[in-house]
Coordinates of C-alpha atoms in Angstrom, one line a residue:
X6 CA -26.8 142.4 -114.1
X7 CA -27.9 143.3 -117.2
X8 CA -30.5 146.4 -117.9
X9 CA -33.3 144.1 -117.8
X10 CA -32.5 142.1 -114.9
X11 CA -31.5 145.5 -112.5
X12 CA -34.6 147.2 -113.3
X13 CA -36.8 144.4 -112.1
X14 CA -34.7 144.2 -109.4
X15 CA -35.0 147.7 -108.3
X16 CA -38.5 147.7 -108.6
X17 CA -39.3 144.4 -107.3
X18 CA -36.7 145.1 -104.2
X19 CA -38.7 148.0 -103.8
X20 CA -42.0 146.7 -103.6
X21 CA -41.1 143.6 -101.9
X22 CA -39.5 146.2 -98.9
X23 CA -42.3 148.2 -98.2
X24 CA -44.6 144.4 -98.7
X25 CA -42.3 143.2 -95.1
X26 CA -42.5 146.6 -93.8
X27 CA -46.4 146.3 -93.4
X28 CA -46.4 142.9 -92.6
X29 CA -43.8 143.5 -90.0
X30 CA -45.6 146.5 -88.9
X31 CA -48.6 144.5 -88.6
X32 CA -47.7 141.4 -86.7
X33 CA -45.6 144.4 -83.8
X34 CA -49.0 145.8 -83.1
X35 CA -51.0 142.9 -82.8
X36 CA -49.1 142.8 -78.9
X37 CA -52.2 145.0 -78.6
X38 CA -54.7 143.3 -79.6
X39 CA -56.9 141.3 -77.8
X40 CA -57.6 137.3 -78.6
X41 CA -60.1 137.9 -81.9
X42 CA -58.1 140.8 -82.9
X43 CA -55.2 138.4 -82.6
X44 CA -56.7 136.0 -85.2
X45 CA -57.6 138.8 -87.5
X46 CA -54.1 140.1 -87.4
X47 CA -52.4 136.9 -87.8
X48 CA -54.6 136.3 -90.9
X49 CA -54.0 139.8 -92.7
X50 CA -50.4 139.1 -92.0
X51 CA -50.4 135.9 -93.6
X52 CA -52.4 137.1 -96.2
X53 CA -49.6 139.3 -96.9
X54 CA -47.0 137.7 -96.4
X55 CA -48.5 134.9 -99.2
X56 CA -48.7 138.0 -101.8
X57 CA -44.8 139.0 -100.9
X58 CA -43.8 135.4 -101.6
X59 CA -46.1 135.5 -104.8
X60 CA -43.8 139.0 -105.8
X61 CA -40.5 137.2 -105.0
X62 CA -41.1 134.8 -106.9
X63 CA -42.1 136.4 -110.2
X64 CA -38.3 138.0 -109.4
X65 CA -36.6 135.1 -109.2
X66 CA -38.4 133.6 -112.1
X67 CA -37.6 137.2 -113.9
X68 CA -34.2 137.5 -112.6
X69 CA -32.6 134.4 -111.2
X70 CA -30.6 136.4 -108.2
X71 CA -29.9 133.8 -105.3
X72 CA -31.0 136.5 -103.1
X73 CA -34.5 135.6 -104.3
X74 CA -34.2 131.6 -103.4
X75 CA -33.4 133.0 -100.0
X76 CA -35.8 136.0 -98.9
X77 CA -38.1 133.4 -100.1
X78 CA -37.2 130.7 -98.1
X79 CA -37.7 133.4 -95.0
X80 CA -40.6 134.2 -96.1
X81 CA -41.4 130.7 -95.5
X82 CA -39.9 130.7 -92.0
X83 CA -41.3 133.2 -91.3
X84 CA -45.6 132.2 -92.6
X85 CA -44.6 128.7 -90.4
X86 CA -44.2 130.8 -87.0
X87 CA -47.4 132.6 -88.3
X88 CA -49.6 129.5 -88.5
X89 CA -48.2 128.4 -85.7
X90 CA -49.8 131.2 -83.4
X91 CA -46.4 132.7 -82.2
X92 CA -45.9 136.1 -85.1
X93 CA -43.7 137.7 -83.6
X94 CA -41.2 134.8 -84.0
X95 CA -41.9 135.5 -87.3
X96 CA -40.5 139.6 -87.4
X97 CA -36.8 138.1 -87.2
X98 CA -36.7 135.9 -90.5
X99 CA -39.2 139.0 -92.0
X100 CA -36.5 140.9 -91.1
X101 CA -33.1 138.6 -92.7
X102 CA -35.7 139.1 -96.0
X103 CA -35.9 142.6 -95.8
X104 CA -32.3 143.1 -95.8
X105 CA -31.8 140.6 -98.9
X106 CA -34.4 142.6 -100.8
X107 CA -32.4 146.1 -100.3
X108 CA -28.9 144.7 -101.0
X109 CA -30.7 143.4 -104.1
X110 CA -32.7 146.4 -104.4
X111 CA -29.0 148.7 -104.0
X112 CA -27.2 146.4 -106.4
X113 CA -29.7 147.0 -108.8
X114 CA -29.5 150.9 -108.6
X115 CA -25.9 150.9 -108.8
X116 CA -26.1 149.0 -111.8
X117 CA -28.8 151.4 -113.4
X118 CA -26.7 154.5 -112.0
X119 CA -23.5 152.9 -114.0
X120 CA -25.7 152.5 -116.8
X121 CA -26.2 156.1 -116.6
X122 CA -29.9 155.3 -116.6
X123 CA -30.6 156.4 -112.7

């Protein structure tokens, strides 16, 4: 992993991790919402998942790590669950993407440490 890719992988990985955690939290909170609130929560979670997908696409275009493509597929599956009215099922896919993002960020951090940049 070259320095540019490691910096991008670390920064994007951390940003994506935060977004995935937020989206999962929104979905888990929806269990306590009324019907109108659940619709609003689904729209919010769906929008956030879409924004995270954009960040993953950017990272993939800049870094070419295959994990970005896998994360994109995880997010697409999560979005289908949200749009289908079963948002709680999306958490599994968001968690899978979170694990992949953590892995990418960890590998990038290790690379930066090896280069003495972190």
